[in-house]
Amino acid sequence: MSKALMPTTGVSLAGESTRTWNDVEVDPITLRVIGGALQSMAKEMAQVLYRMAYSSLIRESEDLGAGIFDINGRELCESDSTPMHCGSIPAYIKGVNRRLAGTYKPGDVVLHNHPYHGAAHSPDYGVIIPIFWQGEHIGFAGCTGHVSDVGGNFPGLCMDVVDVWAEGKLMDSMKIYEAGVRNDYLIQHILDNVRTPEQNRGDLEALIACSRIGEKRFTELLEKYGLDTVMSAGERWMDYSESMLRKKIREIPDGSYTAPIGYLDDDGKNRDEPLKVAVRVQVEGEDILIDLTGSNSQVPTAFNVPFEGSVLPVAVSAIRTILLDEDLTEEFVPQNDGCFRPVKAYAPEGTIFNPDFPASCFARFSQVNRVFDSINLALAPVLPDHAIAGSSAALCAIAYSGIAPDGESYWVYIEINEGSYGGRNGKDGMDAVDALMANTRNNPIEELELNHAMRALRYELRDEAPAPGKWRGGIGSVRKWLMETDTFLGSEADNRSDPPAGALGGHNGVSGSFTRNAGTDREEVLYSKVTQETIRSGETLEIKLPSGGGFGNPFERDPFQVLSDVWDEYLTEDDARRDYGVVVNTDSWTVDENATAELRAGSAA
């Protein structure tokens, strides 16, 4: 979006309504049926993409999103996939409309990945197909997925790049099909400029098939109920989601809620220079503003964030997750444009969350995860039953690569490693679950071992004790790889040099680490963000992911839950005594209730 259009009061991801249909009454049964059909078609779209894709991030981690949208990009439905992918598609459509509005024809297929025109970042290919009904353009089917390589300065992932062009091949609203005619020369040109042409070809075909099935299913719905009924039902569902979110926002006292200042490790080039993350949540009536004023200036590497395609989706996702958690509300609220309307975000120009063109913004996930984490921490004092303590908030994406056996291309494998959630009121943090904006699955170690010259030596929960709290923090994972051939390494991670924060008396979590040849006389601690690192054959790489913060006073934790953690070897008896005031009888491995009560009483005094 044009920065000149950004008011200091914030920007919403919600689209404008341009009705090309007549509003009609929809009975409750039909409304439910159409709502269910919309959800089903979005899920089917995602399954087609997931099942057909070639790259590991899509077919294993499900790093994708899909949905149906009106002509202005207003979301009617989305798949249960990655919130970042799903939430960014409206911005993709706005970016595509900027160039192509009024030129669409039946049979068009548009490929887009420009981060300054709506894309989340350049590796997330978006395929947008206009939907026509009785000769009139009435909407879009769209999807996104993270491909293995886009032709940047390093295979798979890049950090040390000078500008957005150095990230790789940018496609700004390219029609790869026009009126049903495939442009094979253009597609071949795109594939000739990446290191993984066969993977990208398979992913592109999967993305096209995904959007086409969405176009087909939505057209079938129109054939059954008619344009006016379907779009009127969609409008009712958007209004319903908006009203439910606004209702929850009104329950928050008006005010300004500020998260503790956070710091990212560095920008991947200027080492040991932490980057500031400042988040303020402003609540006024039934509206919320996420204000990132005070955050770090943009950096001369890829560690910046596209505002429209990444910051706006995280603002919406965080607020929706906190306020409309079905575990608490026991009500299903569909995700659609209505959820976007009450939430705005603002980031000053020239900062890491709103960089000036042409700054690179390839590696942006750790930053947006920290924004989500900070929104939770800001609202924890006023919403103790909804918010969680600090999470790992540091999606650890690592690209392993090398020259393929044919000597004519690269193999590239991008892996997602799992941190953990912080504790929340009533629940311990989830162990080894990729947190917040990602919602991606872990990559199975068998996948990498079967296809590449790497062998897993460890894949388990970390040895360090979880963060103490009435509800303890989750435990991050650890992976250790043995390289059986020289392997290139690139990463866009964050070790959380400031550990995940505890909440309401809970203790902070545990930072992560990257270590080459851990436990040997050649041990070397690496930075969390690397480009063009080589791990030699016979060397190892150990990746420890951060563990989440604790929630509430640990001396209020049920002693028998503490004992259970001792039994599971998450805690030692010394940990139990020191951090929880629980005395474990090591002869019988039971709680010494009298000694525990005495120890806790002494601590309270």
XYZ file of C-alpha atoms in Angstrom:
605
model
C 0.000 0.000 0.000
C 1.134 3.573 -0.538
C 2.662 4.907 2.653
C 1.129 8.316 1.945
C -2.282 6.741 2.570
C -1.393 5.430 6.018
C -3.070 7.501 8.765
C -1.417 7.658 12.156
C -4.636 6.196 13.572
C -3.779 2.914 11.881
C -4.769 0.810 8.911
C -7.186 -2.106 8.734
C -6.879 -5.212 6.576
C -10.628 -5.042 5.944
C -11.752 -4.425 2.382
C -14.272 -1.992 0.976
C -17.707 -3.222 -0.070
C -18.608 -2.766 -3.735
C -21.880 -4.615 -4.200
C -22.443 -6.118 -7.625
C -25.438 -8.083 -6.342
C -28.793 -7.444 -4.669
C -29.072 -7.865 -0.919
C -31.771 -10.406 -0.060
C -33.065 -12.068 3.092
C -31.479 -15.444 3.855
C -33.288 -17.856 6.165
C -31.259 -19.268 9.097
C -31.001 -22.788 7.672
C -29.743 -21.614 4.296
C -27.363 -19.235 6.044
C -25.849 -22.126 7.988
C -25.639 -24.348 4.913
C -23.867 -21.681 2.860
C -21.541 -20.904 5.761
C -20.639 -24.568 6.042
C -20.110 -24.818 2.298
C -17.716 -21.867 2.363
C -15.685 -23.415 5.173
C -15.615 -26.781 3.408
C -14.394 -25.372 0.116
C -11.563 -23.481 1.831
C -10.488 -26.672 3.594
C -10.656 -28.622 0.328
C -8.523 -25.994 -1.387
C -5.858 -26.343 1.287
C -5.918 -30.136 1.045
C -5.389 -30.016 -2.721
C -2.388 -27.739 -2.275
C -0.971 -29.767 0.616
C -1.358 -33.090 -1.207
C 0.004 -31.927 -4.570
C 2.948 -29.738 -3.535
C 6.589 -30.747 -3.969
C 8.451 -28.516 -1.502
C 8.830 -29.676 2.091
C 7.426 -26.507 3.622
C 4.083 -26.963 1.874
C 3.699 -30.750 1.767
C 5.127 -31.443 5.241
C 4.783 -28.256 7.287
C 1.554 -27.049 5.601
C 2.986 -23.545 5.226
C 0.068 -22.402 3.085
C -3.263 -20.618 3.007
C -6.366 -20.556 0.804
C -9.770 -18.920 0.593
C -12.543 -17.197 -1.361
C -12.756 -13.400 -1.648
C -14.932 -10.728 -3.234
C -13.689 -8.374 -5.965
C -12.032 -6.052 -3.428
C -10.319 -8.848 -1.521
C -12.843 -9.091 1.309
C -12.442 -12.556 2.767
C -15.500 -14.822 2.723
C -13.700 -17.883 4.101
C -10.216 -19.235 4.735
C -8.573 -22.595 5.323
C -7.490 -23.819 8.757
C -3.860 -23.294 7.826
C -1.175 -20.750 8.592
C -2.738 -17.473 9.840
C 0.039 -15.518 8.146
C -0.717 -17.050 4.759
C -4.496 -16.818 5.033
C -4.450 -13.330 6.490
C -2.177 -11.966 3.792
C -4.245 -13.065 0.764
C -6.534 -9.980 0.925
C -3.378 -7.859 0.661
C -2.197 -9.944 -2.317
C -5.521 -9.271 -4.048
C -5.311 -5.544 -3.343
C -1.800 -5.558 -4.798
C -2.964 -7.411 -7.897
C -6.007 -5.147 -8.315
C -3.698 -2.152 -8.214
C -2.299 -3.245 -11.578
C -4.944 -5.472 -13.155
C -8.382 -4.238 -12.017
C -10.687 -4.025 -15.010
C -8.569 -6.356 -17.170
C -9.617 -9.756 -15.802
C -11.016 -12.417 -18.121
C -12.416 -15.887 -17.436
C -9.508 -18.311 -17.413
C -6.938 -15.823 -16.082
C -4.417 -17.066 -13.520
C -2.287 -14.456 -11.749
C 1.032 -15.134 -9.990
C 2.162 -12.568 -7.418
C 4.884 -12.305 -4.758
C 5.881 -8.619 -4.516
C 6.278 -7.706 -0.813
C 5.695 -3.999 -1.426
C 2.381 -4.748 -3.126
C 0.680 -6.983 -0.597
C 2.739 -10.183 -0.515
C 3.789 -11.523 2.883
C 7.334 -11.994 1.552
C 8.788 -13.018 -1.795
C 9.026 -16.825 -1.200
C 5.272 -16.963 -0.583
C 3.912 -17.394 -4.094
C 0.302 -16.286 -4.428
C -1.964 -17.609 -7.188
C -5.138 -15.595 -7.704
C -7.946 -16.662 -10.064
C -10.839 -14.288 -10.833
C -14.297 -15.867 -10.508
C -16.937 -14.973 -13.093
C -20.678 -15.509 -12.920
C -22.862 -14.972 -15.971
C -20.092 -12.953 -17.578
C -19.506 -10.690 -14.571
C -16.411 -10.678 -12.344
C -17.717 -11.329 -8.826
C -14.747 -12.508 -6.766
C -11.475 -14.401 -6.458
C -10.181 -17.779 -5.402
C -6.706 -17.363 -3.947
C -3.947 -19.266 -2.200
C -0.347 -18.883 -1.114
C 2.469 -21.295 -0.339
C 6.148 -21.027 0.575
C 8.337 -22.346 -2.262
C 11.854 -23.718 -1.812
C 13.811 -21.061 -3.684
C 13.164 -17.782 -5.490
C 16.631 -17.237 -6.950
C 18.115 -14.970 -4.278
C 21.733 -14.704 -3.233
C 21.643 -17.963 -1.235
C 19.635 -21.189 -1.585
C 16.316 -21.269 0.227
C 16.822 -18.478 2.763
C 18.794 -15.256 2.657
C 19.684 -12.691 5.318
C 22.565 -10.550 4.090
C 21.024 -8.907 1.016
C 21.171 -5.294 -0.094
C 17.588 -4.774 -1.292
C 14.346 -6.458 -2.304
C 15.613 -7.304 -5.810
C 18.491 -9.303 -4.332
C 15.944 -11.621 -2.666
C 15.203 -13.253 -6.006
C 12.625 -13.206 -8.768
C 9.804 -10.724 -8.098
C 6.472 -11.300 -9.845
C 4.134 -8.328 -9.662
C 0.666 -9.381 -10.862
C 1.857 -11.641 -13.695
C -0.835 -13.374 -15.755
C 0.589 -16.845 -16.325
C -2.724 -17.773 -17.949
C -4.704 -15.193 -19.901
C -8.238 -16.040 -20.970
C -7.377 -19.697 -20.450
C -4.184 -19.645 -22.529
C -1.073 -20.746 -20.650
C 2.067 -18.634 -21.094
C 4.656 -21.427 -21.108
C 7.496 -19.077 -22.002
C 6.834 -16.874 -18.976
C 6.534 -19.876 -16.659
C 9.754 -21.355 -18.012
C 11.505 -18.011 -17.517
C 10.417 -18.000 -13.869
C 11.645 -21.567 -13.344
C 14.936 -20.875 -15.124
C 15.727 -18.289 -12.451
C 15.471 -20.517 -9.376
C 17.725 -23.273 -8.024
C 14.888 -25.769 -7.574
C 12.962 -25.638 -10.860
C 11.266 -29.025 -10.502
C 10.109 -28.348 -6.943
C 8.866 -24.899 -7.904
C 7.119 -26.296 -10.985
C 5.269 -28.825 -8.834
C 4.364 -26.176 -6.269
C 3.117 -23.797 -8.954
C 0.872 -26.479 -10.454
C -0.419 -27.267 -6.947
C -1.173 -23.594 -6.286
C -3.036 -23.318 -9.589
C -5.038 -26.486 -8.855
C -5.865 -25.159 -5.382
C -7.325 -21.896 -6.663
C -9.107 -23.673 -9.512
C -10.920 -26.028 -7.148
C -11.967 -22.970 -5.144
C -13.275 -21.306 -8.296
C -15.142 -24.503 -9.217
C -16.706 -25.057 -5.794
C -17.795 -21.429 -5.431
C -19.342 -21.481 -8.900
C -21.236 -24.652 -7.956
C -22.561 -22.847 -4.872
C -23.743 -19.973 -7.075
C -25.455 -22.422 -9.418
C -27.366 -23.912 -6.490
C -28.422 -20.765 -4.615
C -27.806 -17.828 -6.946
C -25.446 -14.875 -6.647
C -27.716 -12.700 -4.513
C -28.346 -15.383 -1.887
C -24.730 -16.551 -1.648
C -23.259 -13.065 -1.387
C -25.970 -11.914 1.035
C -25.175 -14.927 3.222
C -21.480 -14.090 3.021
C -22.285 -10.544 4.113
C -24.272 -11.836 7.107
C -21.392 -14.082 8.177
C -18.927 -11.194 7.941
C -21.234 -8.992 9.999
C -21.662 -11.783 12.562
C -17.907 -12.269 12.990
C -17.436 -8.522 13.309
C -20.172 -8.222 15.945
C -18.760 -11.107 17.994
C -15.263 -9.626 18.027
C -16.533 -6.141 18.847
C -18.582 -7.592 21.701
C -15.421 -9.074 23.225
C -13.438 -5.877 22.694
C -16.096 -3.895 24.594
C -15.413 -6.093 27.631
C -11.850 -4.716 27.833
C -11.582 -1.452 29.783
C -10.639 1.464 27.553
C -6.981 2.304 27.845
C -3.458 1.925 26.577
C -1.693 -1.362 27.388
C 2.031 -1.588 26.788
C 4.056 -4.779 26.503
C 7.520 -5.063 28.043
C 10.094 -3.873 25.511
C 11.511 -6.855 23.651
C 14.743 -7.306 21.741
C 15.599 -9.483 18.751
C 19.130 -10.934 18.646
C 20.440 -8.861 15.715
C 19.802 -8.205 12.018
C 22.007 -11.006 10.704
C 24.904 -8.698 9.818
C 25.556 -6.226 12.631
C 26.268 -8.808 15.292
C 25.264 -8.441 18.936
C 23.277 -5.278 18.222
C 19.771 -6.089 19.520
C 16.716 -4.770 17.682
C 13.961 -3.142 19.718
C 10.345 -4.329 19.546
C 7.832 -1.912 21.098
C 4.131 -2.795 21.136
C 1.221 -0.814 22.559
C -2.411 -1.938 22.444
C -4.921 0.924 22.452
C -8.532 0.004 23.270
C -11.327 2.489 22.584
C -14.861 1.205 22.851
C -15.126 -1.623 20.350
C -11.973 -0.825 18.366
C -8.339 -1.817 18.879
C -5.142 -0.257 17.556
C -1.812 -2.094 17.588
C 0.836 0.635 17.695
C 4.456 -0.296 16.944
C 5.856 3.189 17.487
C 9.272 3.006 19.152
C 10.362 -0.171 17.386
C 13.756 -0.398 15.721
C 14.634 1.471 12.550
C 14.758 -0.636 9.395
C 17.958 -2.612 8.917
C 20.293 -3.131 5.927
C 19.548 -6.864 5.698
C 16.511 -9.005 4.897
C 15.272 -8.697 8.497
C 12.458 -6.219 7.803
C 8.695 -6.812 7.626
C 6.208 -5.933 4.847
C 3.561 -3.842 6.583
C 0.458 -4.735 4.599
C 1.200 -8.392 3.898
C 2.639 -9.338 7.317
C 2.018 -6.747 10.068
C -1.718 -6.339 9.415
C -2.429 -10.104 9.455
C -0.569 -10.573 12.748
C -2.520 -7.763 14.425
C -5.833 -9.372 13.484
C -4.748 -12.913 14.291
C -3.464 -11.996 17.745
C -6.629 -10.168 18.786
C -8.926 -12.811 17.343
C -6.979 -15.620 19.030
C -7.007 -13.939 22.436
C -10.663 -12.873 22.414
C -12.441 -15.567 20.379
C -10.696 -18.695 21.642
C -13.375 -21.387 21.313
C -12.007 -23.123 24.413
C -13.187 -20.087 26.395
C -16.132 -18.746 24.385
C -17.595 -22.137 23.358
C -18.856 -20.380 20.233
C -17.648 -20.898 16.678
C -16.857 -17.624 14.946
C -15.744 -18.007 11.324
C -12.633 -16.165 10.221
C -13.495 -13.655 7.502
C -13.339 -9.959 6.674
C -15.560 -9.173 9.650
C -12.710 -10.059 12.012
C -10.492 -7.520 10.258
C -12.789 -4.535 10.743
C -12.317 -3.719 14.467
C -8.514 -4.068 14.382
C -6.008 -1.574 13.008
C -2.235 -1.392 13.114
C 0.280 1.407 12.836
C 4.040 1.354 12.332
C 6.108 4.461 11.544
C 7.754 4.573 8.145
C 11.386 3.561 8.033
C 11.118 0.998 10.842
C 11.543 -2.776 10.701
C 7.743 -3.089 10.655
C 7.213 -0.597 7.821
C 10.449 -0.348 5.817
C 11.027 2.109 3.017
C 11.238 0.607 -0.463
C 13.466 -1.057 -1.649
C 14.646 -2.501 1.693
C 14.707 -6.287 1.740
C 12.035 -8.019 3.830
C 12.622 -11.683 3.060
C 13.130 -12.851 6.673
C 10.226 -11.446 8.675
C 8.677 -14.251 10.698
C 10.561 -13.881 13.974
C 9.575 -10.215 14.119
C 5.849 -10.751 13.537
C 5.827 -13.616 16.020
C 7.297 -11.219 18.587
C 4.514 -8.732 17.850
C 1.919 -11.445 18.500
C 3.762 -12.429 21.686
C 3.924 -8.815 22.841
C 0.200 -8.265 22.253
C -0.445 -11.213 24.571
C 1.879 -9.807 27.218
C 0.365 -6.330 26.945
C -3.150 -7.652 27.565
C -2.244 -10.257 30.214
C -2.873 -7.960 33.232
C -6.347 -6.999 32.008
C -7.254 -10.367 30.416
C -5.624 -12.941 32.703
C -8.009 -15.700 31.600
C -7.272 -15.158 27.913
C -3.628 -14.190 27.489
C -0.588 -16.429 27.779
C 2.930 -15.900 29.051
C 5.763 -15.310 26.614
C 6.165 -17.982 23.952
C 9.228 -18.945 21.967
C 7.887 -16.567 19.291
C 10.855 -17.408 17.113
C 9.975 -19.663 14.229
C 13.313 -21.263 13.431
C 13.500 -21.786 9.681
C 16.711 -23.379 8.422
C 17.600 -24.029 4.788
C 19.962 -26.930 4.138
C 21.246 -27.158 0.581
C 23.922 -28.469 -1.730
C 24.674 -29.332 -5.323
C 22.326 -32.059 -6.581
C 23.809 -35.393 -7.720
C 23.196 -34.467 -11.375
C 25.534 -31.497 -10.939
C 23.052 -29.237 -12.730
C 20.832 -27.997 -9.906
C 20.584 -27.664 -6.134
C 18.804 -29.666 -3.535
C 17.158 -27.373 -0.982
C 15.375 -28.468 2.166
C 13.756 -25.921 4.488
C 13.002 -27.142 7.990
C 10.792 -25.662 10.697
C 11.966 -26.256 14.274
C 9.617 -26.048 17.228
C 9.790 -23.843 20.281
C 6.903 -23.809 22.759
C 4.064 -21.780 24.212
C 4.012 -19.968 27.515
C 1.717 -21.064 30.309
C -1.808 -19.673 30.582
C -4.405 -19.577 33.311
C -5.496 -23.179 33.749
C -2.996 -24.810 31.379
C 0.718 -25.428 31.114
C 2.449 -24.226 27.971
C 2.421 -26.643 25.045
C 5.713 -28.439 24.487
C 7.473 -28.374 21.115
C 4.613 -26.680 19.298
C 5.370 -24.044 16.715
C 3.879 -20.924 18.164
C 1.561 -18.079 17.284
C 1.457 -16.908 13.634
C 2.879 -20.065 12.077
C 0.564 -22.991 12.903
C 2.896 -25.134 10.816
C 3.687 -28.778 11.429
C 7.128 -30.075 12.250
C 9.210 -31.636 9.484
C 9.637 -35.380 10.104
C 13.274 -36.345 10.460
C 12.658 -39.378 8.227
C 11.873 -37.050 5.330
C 15.294 -35.463 5.466
C 17.167 -38.690 6.147
C 15.511 -40.473 3.214
C 16.193 -37.781 0.659
C 19.390 -36.034 1.724
C 22.796 -36.825 3.201
C 21.902 -35.931 6.794
C 21.245 -38.110 9.829
C 19.361 -37.196 13.004
C 21.243 -37.833 16.243
C 18.685 -36.164 18.535
C 15.083 -35.041 18.268
C 13.450 -34.588 21.654
C 12.453 -32.101 24.330
C 15.202 -29.949 25.785
C 16.976 -31.056 28.955
C 16.609 -27.707 30.746
C 13.742 -27.374 33.232
C 10.622 -25.540 32.011
C 9.920 -22.022 33.262
C 8.339 -22.125 36.736
C 4.814 -20.844 37.202
C 1.464 -21.831 38.633
C 1.129 -23.001 35.066
C 4.602 -23.810 33.826
C 6.012 -22.835 30.456
C 6.211 -25.295 27.588
C 9.478 -27.026 26.715
C 11.227 -26.331 23.427
C 12.672 -29.011 21.188
C 16.245 -29.907 20.322
C 17.471 -31.409 17.050
C 20.981 -32.539 16.305
C 22.028 -33.345 12.739
C 25.084 -35.147 11.424
C 26.084 -33.968 7.950
C 27.189 -36.786 5.662
C 28.277 -34.397 2.918
C 29.314 -30.742 2.845
C 26.102 -28.775 3.345
C 25.254 -25.096 2.954
C 23.294 -23.555 5.809
C 21.051 -20.501 5.926
C 18.757 -19.543 8.800
C 16.287 -16.862 9.834
C 15.822 -17.611 13.498
C 16.024 -15.790 16.804
C 17.502 -17.403 19.888
C 15.615 -15.068 22.229
C 18.644 -13.497 23.872
C 15.920 -11.907 26.004
C 14.075 -15.073 27.072
C 10.289 -15.491 26.727
C 8.736 -13.433 29.500
C 6.835 -14.862 32.420
C 3.423 -13.381 33.236
C 1.697 -12.487 36.504
C 4.489 -13.847 38.676
C 5.654 -16.638 36.390
C 9.363 -16.964 35.607
C 10.997 -16.254 32.267
C 11.593 -19.068 29.811
C 14.850 -20.363 28.340
C 16.764 -18.960 25.358
C 17.700 -21.059 22.340
C 21.024 -21.788 20.661
C 22.735 -22.963 17.456
C 25.874 -25.023 18.037
C 28.268 -26.633 15.602
C 29.963 -29.814 16.896
C 28.310 -29.553 20.338
C 30.047 -31.515 23.081
C 33.381 -31.779 21.258
C 36.643 -29.854 21.420
C 35.544 -28.197 18.156
C 32.320 -26.807 19.626
C 31.317 -23.458 18.125
C 28.252 -21.413 19.012
C 26.727 -19.884 15.874
C 24.543 -16.821 15.510
C 20.817 -17.417 15.008
C 20.843 -15.793 11.578
C 23.412 -17.051 9.100
C 23.973 -16.863 5.367
C 26.424 -18.977 3.380
C 27.591 -21.026 6.348
C 29.096 -24.409 5.429
C 28.773 -27.451 7.674
C 31.399 -29.973 6.599
C 30.847 -33.688 6.189
C 31.163 -35.345 9.617
C 30.253 -32.175 11.523
C 27.075 -31.749 13.547
C 24.569 -28.965 14.063
C 22.514 -28.803 17.270
C 19.463 -26.533 17.345
C 17.807 -25.749 20.678
C 14.548 -23.826 20.528
C 13.401 -21.428 23.271
C 11.095 -22.615 26.039
C 8.064 -20.508 26.990
C 7.531 -18.445 30.135
C 5.568 -19.454 33.221
C 2.170 -18.022 34.215
C 1.368 -17.131 37.815
C 3.209 -17.658 41.093
C 4.991 -21.053 40.994
C 4.472 -21.467 44.762
C 0.745 -21.738 43.979
C 1.210 -24.708 41.650
C -0.465 -27.926 42.734
C 2.302 -29.913 44.483
C 1.168 -33.085 42.757
C 1.613 -31.452 39.353
C 5.143 -30.588 40.437
C 5.660 -34.199 41.499
C 4.391 -35.369 38.117
C 7.025 -33.191 36.423
C 9.671 -34.745 38.676
C 8.464 -38.221 37.707
C 8.670 -37.205 34.031
C 12.207 -35.898 34.661
C 11.282 -32.369 33.602
C 12.347 -31.262 37.096
C 14.794 -32.475 39.694
C 13.851 -32.604 43.358
C 16.094 -29.539 43.840
C 14.129 -27.678 41.125
C 10.892 -28.601 42.884
C 12.121 -27.301 46.248
C 13.779 -24.117 44.959
C 11.273 -22.967 42.337
C 7.976 -24.343 43.657
C 8.458 -24.829 47.378
C 7.614 -28.508 47.000
C 9.515 -31.087 49.034
C 9.764 -34.475 47.337
C 10.433 -37.537 49.472
C 13.083 -39.294 47.388
C 12.628 -42.579 49.270
C 9.034 -42.991 48.093
C 8.938 -40.319 45.364
C 5.931 -38.684 46.964
C 5.184 -35.148 48.133
C 6.083 -34.446 51.753
C 2.960 -32.407 52.381
C 3.912 -31.090 55.831
C 7.388 -29.993 54.742
C 5.925 -28.431 51.598
C 3.340 -26.435 53.558
C 6.035 -25.228 55.958
C 8.404 -24.238 53.146
C 5.709 -22.360 51.247
C 4.490 -20.595 54.372
C 8.020 -19.448 55.114
C 8.401 -18.104 51.604
C 5.125 -16.174 51.834
C 6.227 -14.597 55.084
